[in-house]
Amino acid sequence: MRAEINGQKYYGKHLMVTAVNCNENLLDIPTVSRFIKEMVPAIDMVPYGDLVIARFGEGIEVGISAVQLIVTSAITIHTNDTFRDLYLDVFSCKWFEEEVVIKMINDFFAPGEIKENVILRR
């Protein structure tokens, strides 16, 4: 990325999203897989290797975790089945539009509330 904003040089963008009270799609591994696989080209990234995804945990901590390496860094997801919460991180040294990711989360998982934070990494 190596962007310069207001005289400050940045290496990458890190999007962190918390989406709570999502619909039942969040409980479905094939749907979460499809979400990630569709998000990669939607934000103009290139996957590096296969998606790693599994459901594990105990008690109220059971959920899905997934990692998709991308040529410019990684996308990670962690969910909580009990509360239907989604925690997503997208980090890339290539610029991307976080609005695309937020729209996809809303379209796939219809959260009751969504919070996002973007950090430009130096």
PDB file of C-alpha atoms in Angstrom:
ATOM      1  CA  MET A   1       0.000   0.000   0.000  1.00  0.00           C
ATOM      2  CA  ARG A   2       2.624   2.543   1.037  1.00  0.00           C
ATOM      3  CA  ALA A   3       0.016   5.308   1.088  1.00  0.00           C
ATOM      4  CA  GLU A   4       0.662   8.820   2.247  1.00  0.00           C
ATOM      5  CA  ILE A   5      -2.138  10.677   4.021  1.00  0.00           C
ATOM      6  CA  ASN A   6      -1.591  14.187   5.392  1.00  0.00           C
ATOM      7  CA  GLY A   7       2.160  13.702   5.106  1.00  0.00           C
ATOM      8  CA  GLN A   8       2.130  10.428   7.072  1.00  0.00           C
ATOM      9  CA  LYS A   9       3.241   7.226   5.312  1.00  0.00           C
ATOM     10  CA  TYR A  10       1.255   4.048   5.962  1.00  0.00           C
ATOM     11  CA  TYR A  11       2.001   0.416   5.171  1.00  0.00           C
ATOM     12  CA  GLY A  12      -1.418  -1.200   5.393  1.00  0.00           C
ATOM     13  CA  LYS A  13      -5.036  -1.059   6.427  1.00  0.00           C
ATOM     14  CA  HIS A  14      -6.507  -3.166   9.255  1.00  0.00           C
ATOM     15  CA  LEU A  15     -10.298  -3.432   9.434  1.00  0.00           C
ATOM     16  CA  MET A  16     -11.761  -4.867  12.649  1.00  0.00           C
ATOM     17  CA  VAL A  17     -15.478  -5.623  12.761  1.00  0.00           C
ATOM     18  CA  THR A  18     -17.737  -6.808  15.570  1.00  0.00           C
ATOM     19  CA  ALA A  19     -21.215  -7.829  14.410  1.00  0.00           C
ATOM     20  CA  VAL A  20     -23.640  -9.029  17.092  1.00  0.00           C
ATOM     21  CA  ASN A  21     -26.959 -10.862  17.029  1.00  0.00           C
ATOM     22  CA  CYS A  22     -26.498 -12.197  13.501  1.00  0.00           C
ATOM     23  CA  ASN A  23     -28.949 -14.461  11.679  1.00  0.00           C
ATOM     24  CA  GLU A  24     -28.685 -18.266  11.482  1.00  0.00           C
ATOM     25  CA  ASN A  25     -26.347 -18.083   8.471  1.00  0.00           C
ATOM     26  CA  LEU A  26     -23.557 -17.427  10.970  1.00  0.00           C
ATOM     27  CA  LEU A  27     -23.978 -20.990  12.282  1.00  0.00           C
ATOM     28  CA  ASP A  28     -23.468 -22.591   8.860  1.00  0.00           C
ATOM     29  CA  ILE A  29     -19.887 -23.434   7.856  1.00  0.00           C
ATOM     30  CA  PRO A  30     -20.666 -23.554   4.097  1.00  0.00           C
ATOM     31  CA  THR A  31     -22.240 -20.067   4.289  1.00  0.00           C
ATOM     32  CA  VAL A  32     -19.344 -18.596   6.273  1.00  0.00           C
ATOM     33  CA  SER A  33     -16.958 -20.204   3.749  1.00  0.00           C
ATOM     34  CA  ARG A  34     -18.878 -18.697   0.843  1.00  0.00           C
ATOM     35  CA  PHE A  35     -18.850 -15.285   2.562  1.00  0.00           C
ATOM     36  CA  ILE A  36     -15.056 -15.326   2.801  1.00  0.00           C
ATOM     37  CA  LYS A  37     -14.523 -16.748  -0.683  1.00  0.00           C
ATOM     38  CA  GLU A  38     -16.778 -14.064  -2.199  1.00  0.00           C
ATOM     39  CA  MET A  39     -15.280 -11.278  -0.100  1.00  0.00           C
ATOM     40  CA  VAL A  40     -11.725 -11.903  -1.334  1.00  0.00           C
ATOM     41  CA  PRO A  41     -12.359 -10.878  -4.979  1.00  0.00           C
ATOM     42  CA  ALA A  42     -14.977  -8.284  -3.934  1.00  0.00           C
ATOM     43  CA  ILE A  43     -12.226  -6.297  -2.184  1.00  0.00           C
ATOM     44  CA  ASP A  44      -9.789  -7.028  -5.017  1.00  0.00           C
ATOM     45  CA  MET A  45      -7.573  -9.455  -3.101  1.00  0.00           C
ATOM     46  CA  VAL A  46      -5.953 -12.708  -4.211  1.00  0.00           C
ATOM     47  CA  PRO A  47      -6.193 -15.814  -2.001  1.00  0.00           C
ATOM     48  CA  TYR A  48      -2.977 -17.545  -1.026  1.00  0.00           C
ATOM     49  CA  GLY A  49      -3.735 -21.195  -0.401  1.00  0.00           C
ATOM     50  CA  ASP A  50      -6.950 -22.733   0.824  1.00  0.00           C
ATOM     51  CA  LEU A  51      -9.377 -21.419   3.403  1.00  0.00           C
ATOM     52  CA  VAL A  52      -8.939 -23.040   6.823  1.00  0.00           C
ATOM     53  CA  ILE A  53     -12.263 -23.225   8.671  1.00  0.00           C
ATOM     54  CA  ALA A  54     -13.596 -25.257  11.603  1.00  0.00           C
ATOM     55  CA  ARG A  55     -16.094 -25.174  14.453  1.00  0.00           C
ATOM     56  CA  PHE A  56     -14.686 -25.879  17.903  1.00  0.00           C
ATOM     57  CA  GLY A  57     -14.733 -24.738  21.517  1.00  0.00           C
ATOM     58  CA  GLU A  58     -16.656 -25.685  24.637  1.00  0.00           C
ATOM     59  CA  GLY A  59     -19.891 -24.517  26.199  1.00  0.00           C
ATOM     60  CA  ILE A  60     -20.850 -20.971  25.311  1.00  0.00           C
ATOM     61  CA  GLU A  61     -17.500 -20.512  23.543  1.00  0.00           C
ATOM     62  CA  VAL A  62     -18.318 -22.839  20.608  1.00  0.00           C
ATOM     63  CA  GLY A  63     -17.978 -21.118  17.271  1.00  0.00           C
ATOM     64  CA  ILE A  64     -16.398 -21.053  13.853  1.00  0.00           C
ATOM     65  CA  SER A  65     -12.871 -19.853  13.232  1.00  0.00           C
ATOM     66  CA  ALA A  66     -11.502 -19.268   9.752  1.00  0.00           C
ATOM     67  CA  VAL A  67      -8.300 -17.981   8.212  1.00  0.00           C
ATOM     68  CA  GLN A  68      -7.788 -17.059   4.579  1.00  0.00           C
ATOM     69  CA  LEU A  69      -4.295 -15.938   3.752  1.00  0.00           C
ATOM     70  CA  ILE A  70      -4.210 -13.392   0.968  1.00  0.00           C
ATOM     71  CA  VAL A  71      -1.201 -12.384  -1.108  1.00  0.00           C
ATOM     72  CA  THR A  72      -1.068  -9.099   0.811  1.00  0.00           C
ATOM     73  CA  SER A  73      -1.778 -10.508   4.343  1.00  0.00           C
ATOM     74  CA  ALA A  74      -4.814 -12.263   5.900  1.00  0.00           C
ATOM     75  CA  ILE A  75      -8.527 -12.373   6.665  1.00  0.00           C
ATOM     76  CA  THR A  76      -9.646 -13.983   9.936  1.00  0.00           C
ATOM     77  CA  ILE A  77     -13.073 -14.697  11.385  1.00  0.00           C
ATOM     78  CA  HIS A  78     -14.169 -15.930  14.774  1.00  0.00           C
ATOM     79  CA  THR A  79     -17.807 -16.480  15.700  1.00  0.00           C
ATOM     80  CA  ASN A  80     -19.789 -17.348  18.799  1.00  0.00           C
ATOM     81  CA  ASP A  81     -22.682 -19.736  18.179  1.00  0.00           C
ATOM     82  CA  THR A  82     -24.502 -18.994  21.445  1.00  0.00           C
ATOM     83  CA  PHE A  83     -24.716 -15.244  20.940  1.00  0.00           C
ATOM     84  CA  ARG A  84     -24.409 -15.279  17.128  1.00  0.00           C
ATOM     85  CA  ASP A  85     -21.560 -12.803  17.197  1.00  0.00           C
ATOM     86  CA  LEU A  86     -18.991 -12.325  14.437  1.00  0.00           C
ATOM     87  CA  TYR A  87     -15.468 -10.964  14.860  1.00  0.00           C
ATOM     88  CA  LEU A  88     -13.704 -10.215  11.576  1.00  0.00           C
ATOM     89  CA  ASP A  89     -10.242  -8.856  10.809  1.00  0.00           C
ATOM     90  CA  VAL A  90      -9.027  -7.887   7.351  1.00  0.00           C
ATOM     91  CA  PHE A  91      -5.432  -6.719   7.118  1.00  0.00           C
ATOM     92  CA  SER A  92      -3.766  -5.886   3.828  1.00  0.00           C
ATOM     93  CA  CYS A  93      -0.882  -3.795   2.590  1.00  0.00           C
ATOM     94  CA  LYS A  94      -3.060  -3.317  -0.517  1.00  0.00           C
ATOM     95  CA  TRP A  95      -5.816  -0.719  -0.155  1.00  0.00           C
ATOM     96  CA  PHE A  96      -9.412  -1.995   0.021  1.00  0.00           C
ATOM     97  CA  GLU A  97     -12.827  -0.472   0.570  1.00  0.00           C
ATOM     98  CA  GLU A  98     -14.136  -1.417   4.003  1.00  0.00           C
ATOM     99  CA  GLU A  99     -17.654  -0.417   2.924  1.00  0.00           C
ATOM    100  CA  VAL A 100     -17.714  -3.490   0.654  1.00  0.00           C
ATOM    101  CA  VAL A 101     -16.946  -5.756   3.619  1.00  0.00           C
ATOM    102  CA  ILE A 102     -19.606  -4.107   5.804  1.00  0.00           C
ATOM    103  CA  LYS A 103     -22.239  -4.460   3.077  1.00  0.00           C
ATOM    104  CA  MET A 104     -21.390  -8.147   2.659  1.00  0.00           C
ATOM    105  CA  ILE A 105     -21.672  -8.741   6.414  1.00  0.00           C
ATOM    106  CA  ASN A 106     -25.098  -7.091   6.403  1.00  0.00           C
ATOM    107  CA  ASP A 107     -26.205  -9.075   3.337  1.00  0.00           C
ATOM    108  CA  PHE A 108     -24.992 -12.461   4.618  1.00  0.00           C
ATOM    109  CA  PHE A 109     -25.576 -12.214   8.367  1.00  0.00           C
ATOM    110  CA  ALA A 110     -28.024  -9.317   9.027  1.00  0.00           C
ATOM    111  CA  PRO A 111     -26.501  -8.356  12.397  1.00  0.00           C
ATOM    112  CA  GLY A 112     -28.523  -6.467  14.977  1.00  0.00           C
ATOM    113  CA  GLU A 113     -25.542  -4.182  15.519  1.00  0.00           C
ATOM    114  CA  ILE A 114     -22.240  -3.721  13.751  1.00  0.00           C
ATOM    115  CA  LYS A 115     -19.159  -1.809  14.862  1.00  0.00           C
ATOM    116  CA  GLU A 116     -16.074  -1.236  12.778  1.00  0.00           C
ATOM    117  CA  ASN A 117     -12.671   0.184  13.440  1.00  0.00           C
ATOM    118  CA  VAL A 118     -10.003   0.922  10.842  1.00  0.00           C
ATOM    119  CA  ILE A 119      -6.362   1.334  11.707  1.00  0.00           C
ATOM    120  CA  LEU A 120      -3.801   2.481   9.182  1.00  0.00           C
ATOM    121  CA  ARG A 121      -0.596   0.598  10.010  1.00  0.00           C
ATOM    122  CA  ARG A 122       2.806   2.292   9.796  1.00  0.00           C
TER     123      ARG A 122
END
